[in-house]
Amino acid sequence: MAEAAPQHLSLPSGLLELCALLGAPREGLRGLEQAAQRKGVTRQSPLSPEVLSVFVPPFVSKEESTTATGASCASLGRGRRRSFRKRREKPRAEPGRGPVVEPGAPTEPEDVSIPGGVDLLALPQLCFPGGLCVATEPQEDAVHFLVLTDVGGNRSYGVVAQYYRPLHDEYCFYNGKAHWEPSGPTGGASCFVPFAVCVVSRFPYYNAFKDCLSCLLAHLKLCKDFEVDNHIKDFAARLSLIPGPPPGPLHLVLHAKPLQVVFPARADPDSPVIDLDLHLPLLCFRPEKVLQILTGILTEQRIVFFSSDWALLTLLAECFMVYLHPLQWQHTFVPILSGQMLDFIMAPTSFLMGCHLDHFEEVSKEADGLLLVNIDQGSVTYSGSPGQGTALPDVPLLAAQAFIQRVQGLQLHHELHLAHLASPTDLNAGRACRRSWQQALNCQIQHIALQLLVAIFREVKNHLNYEHRVFNSEEFLKTRAPGDQHFYKQVLDTYMFHSFLKARLSRKMDAFTQLDLSTQSEEDRINGMLASPRRPTVEKMASRRVSPLQAAHRRMVVSMPNLQDITLPELPPRNSSLRIVDSASASCRSGVGSGAGAALSVMPKPTYTFKIPEIHFPLVGQCVQAYYADFVALLSKAVSFLAPENSLLSARYFYLRGLVHLMQGQLLSALLDFQNLYKTDIRIFPAELVRGVLESMSAPQRAQAERTPELRRLIGEVLAKPGDGPKADDAVKNFELPRTHLQLDEFVKRVQESGIVKDASVIHRLFEALTVGHQKQIDPDTFRDFYNCWKETEAEAQEVSLPAVVMQHLDKSECVYKLSSAVKTSRGVGKIAMTQKRLFLLTEGRPGYVEISTFRDIEDVRSTTVMFLLLKIPTLKIKTLSRKEVFEANLKTECDLWHLLVKEMWAGKRLADAHKDPQYIQQALTNVLLMDAVVGTLQSPGAIYAASKLAYFDKMKNEVPMAVPKTTAETLKHKINPSAGETSPHAVDVLLYTPGHLDPAEKVEDAHPKLWCALNEGQVIVFDASSWTIHQHCFRVGSAKLNCMVMAEQSQVWIGSDDAVIYIINGHSMSCNKQLTDHRAGVTALVTPEGKEAPSGVFSCSRDGMVLAWDVSTLRVTSRFQLPCGGLTSMRLHGGRLWCCTAGSIMVMTTSGFLQQELRIGENFQEMNTSFLDFELLPEEQLWVACTGYSEVYIWSLKDLARPPERIPLQDCSEVSCMIRVKRQVWVGGRGLSQGKTKGKIYVLDGEKRTVEKELVAHADAVRTLCSAEDRYVLSGSGPEEGKIAIWTVD
C-alpha cells in the first residue's frame, strides 16, 4: 500500500477554492410571498442576499482517501463533507429520540476554512451587485465575473451564475419539509426568486467556469430542494480534483455533459492564464480610445469602468491587464462594485474599479480626477472640471500610429470566418472551431499590444547601468521627442514602470525582451558588440530627412558606428520590425483565416488536449482513489505513445502525473516524475513543492529516496537551494550627480553609473587626467562640469545635420564625432569634421565636402605655427600617403586639442588594421571624446597636458613596436570581443562553431552559422558567424565554469559544466529548458561520433572518471562505466574506441568500458611533477600529447605505445593549454615570449613533417581554447587579461 502523505505537507490545490450558493433569506420571502398574492403589487423592494451554502475542498479527507478499503461507499461518505448550509428550522425532536434527519438531508455542518481572499460578508453584494430583486416574469440566466484580492495582494477569481425559480415552486429552497404544503393555489407563478452559484478559483478561467456553471444550472432547475446541496457539492468536488495544468501547450478537457470544457494552460511560466476573448475592447472602443485607456493604466490614474452589463466590467478590465503584460498593475483592482461599495471610488490612491452605468452621472459629479470609461458608449472622459481632461497624455505618435494600423488589419468578427464553412452539426465541434479562431485572434492581439510596449520602451535599455542598477531618467527624457515628453514624465514615476525597470536590470528574458531582441535592426546587433559613444549615423541622418512627420517626432535613437572592415551581409528586412512602420504591410488583413501575406504572421503555437477521466459518485475514498488511478493510467499511456523528441509535451504529462501521485500519497513516484522534468522542460520544475515533499518525508522515506540513483542528485540540489526567502536588494537607483569628493573607486562607480564609459581601466586614466597637479580626488564641481560637458557635446552631435551632397561621400554607418570652429585651411574655409574613418572639410558658404584624409592614409601629423603679419598662428599639418601637398588648418586655440585627437585616432586605426580588431578604433573614439570633455571641463593652460593622459594608443605607438609579425598578419582574419560593454574582460573558456542549415522553417538569421562562446560563471554569447555580429546576447547556464560544448543535433547544443550538469540549449529559441544531472562531478568532455552531422549518441565524462553514453533523442543513459582512477580531463572518440586522458595516464577504452591499452606518464617521464594536459589523434595512427611544464609536443605511434615518443620543441613557449587537429595540422595554443613580452601564442604543426609551420602571436593573454570552423578557419579564445576571440585562416 502507498505511504500516506504527512499531514503537514501542503498539497497543491485543484482548480476550485470555494463554491457557494447565495440567495435571499427565508424571512424576507415570507412577506414577499404574501405580498405577491395581493393584487396590484407589481414591484417588490430589493432583498438583502446572503450565503446559503459554502463548499470548500477537500471533500474527502486524506486519511479516508488513502485508507478506504473494504468499507461501503455510503458509510465512508458520511460526516466528512467540507461544507455548510445556513441552519434551517427543523421539526422539534421528540423526547428520548435524536434529531429528525430527513432522508438525503445533510448532517450537522462542521467548521470550514474559507480561503483568505474570500470575504463571505462582501460576497453576497458582489454576487448580486445590482441587488437581489424578485422578478414578476421568468428571467434569463446571467453570468458575471469577480476578482478578489487578499491582504497579501494575491488574487482569486470568481464566476457567478444567477438563475431564477418560481417562488411557490413545490421544490423551493426554503422549506424544511421534504414536500412543500402550498398555502394558496398552485396555478401560474406570480414572482421568481433569484439564486446565484459562485465558483472561486486561483485561476482566471472565466470561459471555462462559465461553461461549467451553465451545465450545472441545467441540472439545478430540475432538482428538488434536498438535492440542491448534493448537486453543488458534487460539482465543486469534481472541480477540486482537477489539477491546474502546467504552463505550456497542454490543455485539460472536462466532459461536463453536454459541453466539453477546456481549461487552457498559460503559454509559459511568466505568462498569465488567458481564458477570455481579448478582442472585446476592440469591439467596444475605437483603437484611439483603447490607447487612451492603456495610457490611463500606464500612468496609474484613478480609473472607473462603467457598463450596463456586469460581465463586461471584469472581462474588459482583464483584457487591458493582458494587453500590458509583462507590465503589471500594482494598485487596487476591483472590476465590480455593488451599489453599497460606491464610496470606494473616493480613495485618493490609484485604482481600477467598475460599476453599473446607472451610477455614471453620480460618480462624475461627486468625484474629481477620475478617468471614466463608458463601455456601452465607447467613450473616455475625466470627471470634474472640463480643463482636467487634458491631464491624460498621448501615446508616442509613431507607436500609436503603428498600433492603430495593426488593429485595423484584424478580423474581429467570427461570422466572417464562418461564411465559407459548412454549419457544424455537432455542438462541441462548433465550439472547438470557435475556440481555435479565438485562440489565434488572441495571439495576434497580444502580439500587437506587445509591439506597442516595445515601441514605447525599447530605448530604455540604452540608459541603464546593469552593474550598479541605475537608470538615467533625465538623459532618457532628453532623447524623447517634445510631443512625447508629457507621456514619459508621467509613466516614469509609476510603480508599474519601476517594476519594469527591475526586470530589465535583472536581464529577465520575458516576452518584452524576446520581442525586442527578435525585432532589433542590424545596427542594433552591431551595437551589442561595440559600445560606442552615442552619435547618429549618416543613415539615421538621412532617414530624418525622409518624412517631415518623422523629423518632427524623431526618436533620436542612440546608435553605434559599424567599425568593422569586413563587409556585413544585408539581411532581409523583418516584417515585425518596429523601427520603420510599414503602412502597406501593416494594413494587410491579418485576421485569422485571411489570405497569405498577412502583416501579422504571428500564429499561436500548436496546442494539445488531455481529457480528464470521469469521477464516479458518491464521492468517497474508494471513488477518489479510482479516479486517481485512472488519471495516472491515462497519463502513462499518453507518455508511452509520444515520440522521444516531443519532450515539451512529455514534460506536461510528467508534471501532471507527479501531482496526481502526490494526491495518492505516492511521494517516491511523484519525485521520479518531477525528476524527469530536468530532461524534458526544467522551466516547469516545481522546486518549492519538491522541497516541501522532501522536508515532510519521514526518515525511512528519505532514506529510500536517497537510495534511488535518479533522486540522489535531485534531493541534494533542491535542499541546497534557498527557498523563497527575502531577496537581495534589487532596487533601481536614479542617476544623481555626487555631492561629496570622490576617491578612485567611487569615481569609477559614478562614471559607470552615468553611462559615459564602463571600462575600469579607461576610467582610471580619466581619473589621472582630471587630477593632474591636484590631490587624487575629484570634487563634486569638477565631476558636474565634466558630466555636463560630455552631455552637451553628445546633444550637439545629435543635432548635426549634414547636407545631402556631403552624406553621399560617407558610409551609412559613419558618425560625426567632432566638429571644429570655422577655420581657414589650405583647401578652403570651413569646419573640420571627424568620423571614425576620416577627416573632411565641411565648407562654408555653399555647403560642400572636401576630403582631408582617411586615418589609414595619414603619414604624419604635426602641430606648428605659421606667421601671419606679426602673429604666430597655431596650425595643424597632416601629411597623407595619397597626396603630395600637406593639409594645413589654422586651428588657433583648438590646434593642440585637434593634434591630440587626430594622433590618437591615427594610432587606433593603425592598431586596428595590424591586429584586424575594430575594437581599437572603438576605444580610440572613446579616448578622443574623453579628451575633448577633459579640455572643456578644465579650461586651463594645463588642460592639454591633462587630456594627453588619455592618449593611450598614441603612447602605445611610441613605446611598443606597432608591427605585427608577418606570419601572424597573413593568417589572422579578424578579432571580436565578447566582453564588449562590460566593465572588464572575461576569459573565453570554450568555443564551438556550428554550421548553418537551410531549413525553410527557420528564420533567415537562425540558418546562419554560429559561434558559441562560453565565458566565466556560466555565461554564453552566440555570434552570427557569417558577419561576426552578436546573434544572442549573454545568457547564463548555471553559475560554474563551463568546460566543453558539442552540437548534438542541428537544434541542440550540449554544454558541460563544473557543477556536474550538462545543459542543453535549443538553437532556435536560445533557451536552456533541459538539464542532464547524472554526473556527480564536473563534466570535462563531450564527444560525438566523427562525420555525423546529427549524431544519435553522445559520450560525456566527468572529473571523477565516470563515462556516460547518451541517446540524443530520449536523453537517457544507454551505458556507463567508471575509470579506475579519477582526474579525467579530456576524451576523444577514435576508431570506435574512447581515449580518456587523466593526469597520470591515457587509457584506451571500448565503448562498453573495457580497458584495451594504457599509456602511463611515469613510464616516459622521470619527473613526477608533470601530468598529461591534452592530446589529439591523427588519422596516420599518431597520438600527439602535451604535458604540463613542458614546451614540447610528444608523438607516439598508436601501433606501439611502448616506444619512446618523438618530440617537437616549441620555441619561446612557456605554457601549453590546448590542442586541436585541423586537416593535417595540429594547432597548439598557450603562452610564450614575443618581442620580449609574454603573449598568447599558437603553434601550427605539420602532421606529416612533424615540424612547426607557423608561430602566431595571437593574444595579449594566454590562449585558453581553440575550435575549428569547417576546417577553413580556427578560432582562438584568450584569458581574462584580454578576453578576445581571434579568427585565423587555415592553409
mmCIF file with all atom_site columns, N, CA and C in Angstrom, residues 555-587:
data_model
loop_
_atom_site.group_PDB
_atom_site.id
_atom_site.type_symbol
_atom_site.label_atom_id
_atom_site.label_alt_id
_atom_site.label_comp_id
_atom_site.label_asym_id
_atom_site.label_entity_id
_atom_site.label_seq_id
_atom_site.pdbx_PDB_ins_code
_atom_site.Cartn_x
_atom_site.Cartn_y
_atom_site.Cartn_z
_atom_site.occupancy
_atom_site.B_iso_or_equiv
_atom_site.pdbx_formal_charge
_atom_site.auth_seq_id
_atom_site.auth_comp_id
_atom_site.auth_asym_id
_atom_site.auth_atom_id
_atom_site.pdbx_PDB_model_num
ATOM 1  N N  . ARG A 1 555 ? 12.998 60.040 -32.814 1.00 0.00 ? 555 ARG A N  1
ATOM 2  C CA . ARG A 1 555 ? 13.303 59.437 -31.530 1.00 0.00 ? 555 ARG A CA 1
ATOM 3  C C  . ARG A 1 555 ? 14.758 59.653 -31.097 1.00 0.00 ? 555 ARG A C  1
ATOM 4  N N  . MET A 1 556 ? 15.570 60.241 -31.960 1.00 0.00 ? 556 MET A N  1
ATOM 5  C CA . MET A 1 556 ? 16.988 60.411 -31.642 1.00 0.00 ? 556 MET A CA 1
ATOM 6  C C  . MET A 1 556 ? 17.583 59.092 -31.136 1.00 0.00 ? 556 MET A C  1
ATOM 7  N N  . VAL A 1 557 ? 17.359 58.031 -31.873 1.00 0.00 ? 557 VAL A N  1
ATOM 8  C CA . VAL A 1 557 ? 17.760 56.712 -31.403 1.00 0.00 ? 557 VAL A CA 1
ATOM 9  C C  . VAL A 1 557 ? 19.279 56.671 -31.230 1.00 0.00 ? 557 VAL A C  1
ATOM 10 N N  . VAL A 1 558 ? 19.734 56.318 -30.050 1.00 0.00 ? 558 VAL A N  1
ATOM 11 C CA . VAL A 1 558 ? 21.168 56.212 -29.833 1.00 0.00 ? 558 VAL A CA 1
ATOM 12 C C  . VAL A 1 558 ? 21.686 55.080 -30.696 1.00 0.00 ? 558 VAL A C  1
ATOM 13 N N  . SER A 1 559 ? 22.829 55.293 -31.273 1.00 0.00 ? 559 SER A N  1
ATOM 14 C CA . SER A 1 559 ? 23.320 54.312 -32.219 1.00 0.00 ? 559 SER A CA 1
ATOM 15 C C  . SER A 1 559 ? 24.815 54.180 -32.101 1.00 0.00 ? 559 SER A C  1
ATOM 16 N N  . MET A 1 560 ? 25.327 53.305 -32.907 1.00 0.00 ? 560 MET A N  1
ATOM 17 C CA . MET A 1 560 ? 26.726 52.973 -32.820 1.00 0.00 ? 560 MET A CA 1
ATOM 18 C C  . MET A 1 560 ? 27.271 52.737 -34.217 1.00 0.00 ? 560 MET A C  1
ATOM 19 N N  . PRO A 1 561 ? 28.473 53.230 -34.498 1.00 0.00 ? 561 PRO A N  1
ATOM 20 C CA . PRO A 1 561 ? 29.003 53.040 -35.849 1.00 0.00 ? 561 PRO A CA 1
ATOM 21 C C  . PRO A 1 561 ? 29.379 51.593 -36.101 1.00 0.00 ? 561 PRO A C  1
ATOM 22 N N  . ASN A 1 562 ? 29.294 51.227 -37.362 1.00 0.00 ? 562 ASN A N  1
ATOM 23 C CA . ASN A 1 562 ? 29.791 49.920 -37.763 1.00 0.00 ? 562 ASN A CA 1
ATOM 24 C C  . ASN A 1 562 ? 31.272 50.080 -38.051 1.00 0.00 ? 562 ASN A C  1
ATOM 25 N N  . LEU A 1 563 ? 32.109 49.621 -37.140 1.00 0.00 ? 563 LEU A N  1
ATOM 26 C CA . LEU A 1 563 ? 33.539 49.874 -37.250 1.00 0.00 ? 563 LEU A CA 1
ATOM 27 C C  . LEU A 1 563 ? 34.286 48.739 -37.928 1.00 0.00 ? 563 LEU A C  1
ATOM 28 N N  . GLN A 1 564 ? 33.546 47.738 -38.382 1.00 0.00 ? 564 GLN A N  1
ATOM 29 C CA . GLN A 1 564 ? 34.242 46.594 -38.939 1.00 0.00 ? 564 GLN A CA 1
ATOM 30 C C  . GLN A 1 564 ? 34.684 46.862 -40.370 1.00 0.00 ? 564 GLN A C  1
ATOM 31 N N  . ASP A 1 565 ? 35.845 46.350 -40.686 1.00 0.00 ? 565 ASP A N  1
ATOM 32 C CA . ASP A 1 565 ? 36.340 46.478 -42.054 1.00 0.00 ? 565 ASP A CA 1
ATOM 33 C C  . ASP A 1 565 ? 35.768 45.384 -42.939 1.00 0.00 ? 565 ASP A C  1
ATOM 34 N N  . ILE A 1 566 ? 35.316 44.296 -42.318 1.00 0.00 ? 566 ILE A N  1
ATOM 35 C CA . ILE A 1 566 ? 34.722 43.244 -43.132 1.00 0.00 ? 566 ILE A CA 1
ATOM 36 C C  . ILE A 1 566 ? 33.345 43.685 -43.565 1.00 0.00 ? 566 ILE A C  1
ATOM 37 N N  . THR A 1 567 ? 32.912 43.183 -44.688 1.00 0.00 ? 567 THR A N  1
ATOM 38 C CA . THR A 1 567 ? 31.610 43.567 -45.232 1.00 0.00 ? 567 THR A CA 1
ATOM 39 C C  . THR A 1 567 ? 30.512 42.748 -44.578 1.00 0.00 ? 567 THR A C  1
ATOM 40 N N  . LEU A 1 568 ? 29.519 43.429 -44.048 1.00 0.00 ? 568 LEU A N  1
ATOM 41 C CA . LEU A 1 568 ? 28.415 42.734 -43.412 1.00 0.00 ? 568 LEU A CA 1
ATOM 42 C C  . LEU A 1 568 ? 27.340 42.442 -44.439 1.00 0.00 ? 568 LEU A C  1
ATOM 43 N N  . PRO A 1 569 ? 26.848 41.222 -44.496 1.00 0.00 ? 569 PRO A N  1
ATOM 44 C CA . PRO A 1 569 ? 25.787 40.908 -45.456 1.00 0.00 ? 569 PRO A CA 1
ATOM 45 C C  . PRO A 1 569 ? 24.505 41.612 -45.088 1.00 0.00 ? 569 PRO A C  1
ATOM 46 N N  . GLU A 1 570 ? 23.765 41.989 -46.111 1.00 0.00 ? 570 GLU A N  1
ATOM 47 C CA . GLU A 1 570 ? 22.474 42.643 -45.885 1.00 0.00 ? 570 GLU A CA 1
ATOM 48 C C  . GLU A 1 570 ? 21.434 41.573 -45.599 1.00 0.00 ? 570 GLU A C  1
ATOM 49 N N  . LEU A 1 571 ? 20.864 41.628 -44.417 1.00 0.00 ? 571 LEU A N  1
ATOM 50 C CA . LEU A 1 571 ? 19.814 40.678 -44.080 1.00 0.00 ? 571 LEU A CA 1
ATOM 51 C C  . LEU A 1 571 ? 18.489 41.180 -44.620 1.00 0.00 ? 571 LEU A C  1
ATOM 52 N N  . PRO A 1 572 ? 17.598 40.274 -45.018 1.00 0.00 ? 572 PRO A N  1
ATOM 53 C CA . PRO A 1 572 ? 16.293 40.726 -45.492 1.00 0.00 ? 572 PRO A CA 1
ATOM 54 C C  . PRO A 1 572 ? 15.530 41.431 -44.385 1.00 0.00 ? 572 PRO A C  1
ATOM 55 N N  . PRO A 1 573 ? 14.749 42.447 -44.718 1.00 0.00 ? 573 PRO A N  1
ATOM 56 C CA . PRO A 1 573 ? 14.029 43.183 -43.677 1.00 0.00 ? 573 PRO A CA 1
ATOM 57 C C  . PRO A 1 573 ? 13.014 42.303 -42.990 1.00 0.00 ? 573 PRO A C  1
ATOM 58 N N  . ARG A 1 574 ? 12.807 42.562 -41.702 1.00 0.00 ? 574 ARG A N  1
ATOM 59 C CA . ARG A 1 574 ? 11.836 41.800 -40.934 1.00 0.00 ? 574 ARG A CA 1
ATOM 60 C C  . ARG A 1 574 ? 10.511 42.540 -40.911 1.00 0.00 ? 574 ARG A C  1
ATOM 61 N N  . ASN A 1 575 ? 9.438  41.814 -41.191 1.00 0.00 ? 575 ASN A N  1
ATOM 62 C CA . ASN A 1 575 ? 8.133  42.450 -41.238 1.00 0.00 ? 575 ASN A CA 1
ATOM 63 C C  . ASN A 1 575 ? 7.704  42.997 -39.900 1.00 0.00 ? 575 ASN A C  1
ATOM 64 N N  . SER A 1 576 ? 8.217  42.383 -38.816 1.00 0.00 ? 576 SER A N  1
ATOM 65 C CA . SER A 1 576 ? 7.763  42.798 -37.500 1.00 0.00 ? 576 SER A CA 1
ATOM 66 C C  . SER A 1 576 ? 8.622  43.891 -36.888 1.00 0.00 ? 576 SER A C  1
ATOM 67 N N  . SER A 1 577 ? 9.543  44.455 -37.662 1.00 0.00 ? 577 SER A N  1
ATOM 68 C CA . SER A 1 577 ? 10.406 45.485 -37.113 1.00 0.00 ? 577 SER A CA 1
ATOM 69 C C  . SER A 1 577 ? 9.596  46.688 -36.673 1.00 0.00 ? 577 SER A C  1
ATOM 70 N N  . LEU A 1 578 ? 9.991  47.237 -35.540 1.00 0.00 ? 578 LEU A N  1
ATOM 71 C CA . LEU A 1 578 ? 9.311  48.425 -35.032 1.00 0.00 ? 578 LEU A CA 1
ATOM 72 C C  . LEU A 1 578 ? 10.054 49.698 -35.405 1.00 0.00 ? 578 LEU A C  1
ATOM 73 N N  . ARG A 1 579 ? 11.168 49.557 -36.061 1.00 0.00 ? 579 ARG A N  1
ATOM 74 C CA . ARG A 1 579 ? 11.932 50.755 -36.419 1.00 0.00 ? 579 ARG A CA 1
ATOM 75 C C  . ARG A 1 579 ? 11.251 51.556 -37.514 1.00 0.00 ? 579 ARG A C  1
ATOM 76 N N  . ILE A 1 580 ? 10.679 50.893 -38.480 1.00 0.00 ? 580 ILE A N  1
ATOM 77 C CA . ILE A 1 580 ? 10.020 51.583 -39.579 1.00 0.00 ? 580 ILE A CA 1
ATOM 78 C C  . ILE A 1 580 ? 8.610  51.039 -39.694 1.00 0.00 ? 580 ILE A C  1
ATOM 79 N N  . VAL A 1 581 ? 7.645  51.908 -39.693 1.00 0.00 ? 581 VAL A N  1
ATOM 80 C CA . VAL A 1 581 ? 6.259  51.480 -39.798 1.00 0.00 ? 581 VAL A CA 1
ATOM 81 C C  . VAL A 1 581 ? 5.927  51.258 -41.258 1.00 0.00 ? 581 VAL A C  1
ATOM 82 N N  . ASP A 1 582 ? 5.702  50.027 -41.618 1.00 0.00 ? 582 ASP A N  1
ATOM 83 C CA . ASP A 1 582 ? 5.348  49.679 -42.987 1.00 0.00 ? 582 ASP A CA 1
ATOM 84 C C  . ASP A 1 582 ? 3.834  49.727 -43.103 1.00 0.00 ? 582 ASP A C  1
ATOM 85 N N  . SER A 1 583 ? 3.337  50.868 -43.539 1.00 0.00 ? 583 SER A N  1
ATOM 86 C CA . SER A 1 583 ? 1.893  51.051 -43.558 1.00 0.00 ? 583 SER A CA 1
ATOM 87 C C  . SER A 1 583 ? 1.218  50.107 -44.535 1.00 0.00 ? 583 SER A C  1
ATOM 88 N N  . ALA A 1 584 ? 1.928  49.779 -45.593 1.00 0.00 ? 584 ALA A N  1
ATOM 89 C CA . ALA A 1 584 ? 1.300  48.885 -46.573 1.00 0.00 ? 584 ALA A CA 1
ATOM 90 C C  . ALA A 1 584 ? 1.089  47.504 -45.991 1.00 0.00 ? 584 ALA A C  1
ATOM 91 N N  . SER A 1 585 ? 2.155  46.975 -45.389 1.00 0.00 ? 585 SER A N  1
ATOM 92 C CA . SER A 1 585 ? 2.014  45.631 -44.831 1.00 0.00 ? 585 SER A CA 1
ATOM 93 C C  . SER A 1 585 ? 1.184  45.645 -43.580 1.00 0.00 ? 585 SER A C  1
ATOM 94 N N  . ALA A 1 586 ? 1.266  46.749 -42.818 1.00 0.00 ? 586 ALA A N  1
ATOM 95 C CA . ALA A 1 586 ? 0.506  46.790 -41.563 1.00 0.00 ? 586 ALA A CA 1
ATOM 96 C C  . ALA A 1 586 ? -0.979 46.834 -41.818 1.00 0.00 ? 586 ALA A C  1
ATOM 97 N N  . SER A 1 587 ? -1.368 47.357 -42.964 1.00 0.00 ? 587 SER A N  1
ATOM 98 C CA . SER A 1 587 ? -2.799 47.470 -43.238 1.00 0.00 ? 587 SER A CA 1
ATOM 99 C C  . SER A 1 587 ? -3.371 46.210 -43.869 1.00 0.00 ? 587 SER A C  1
#
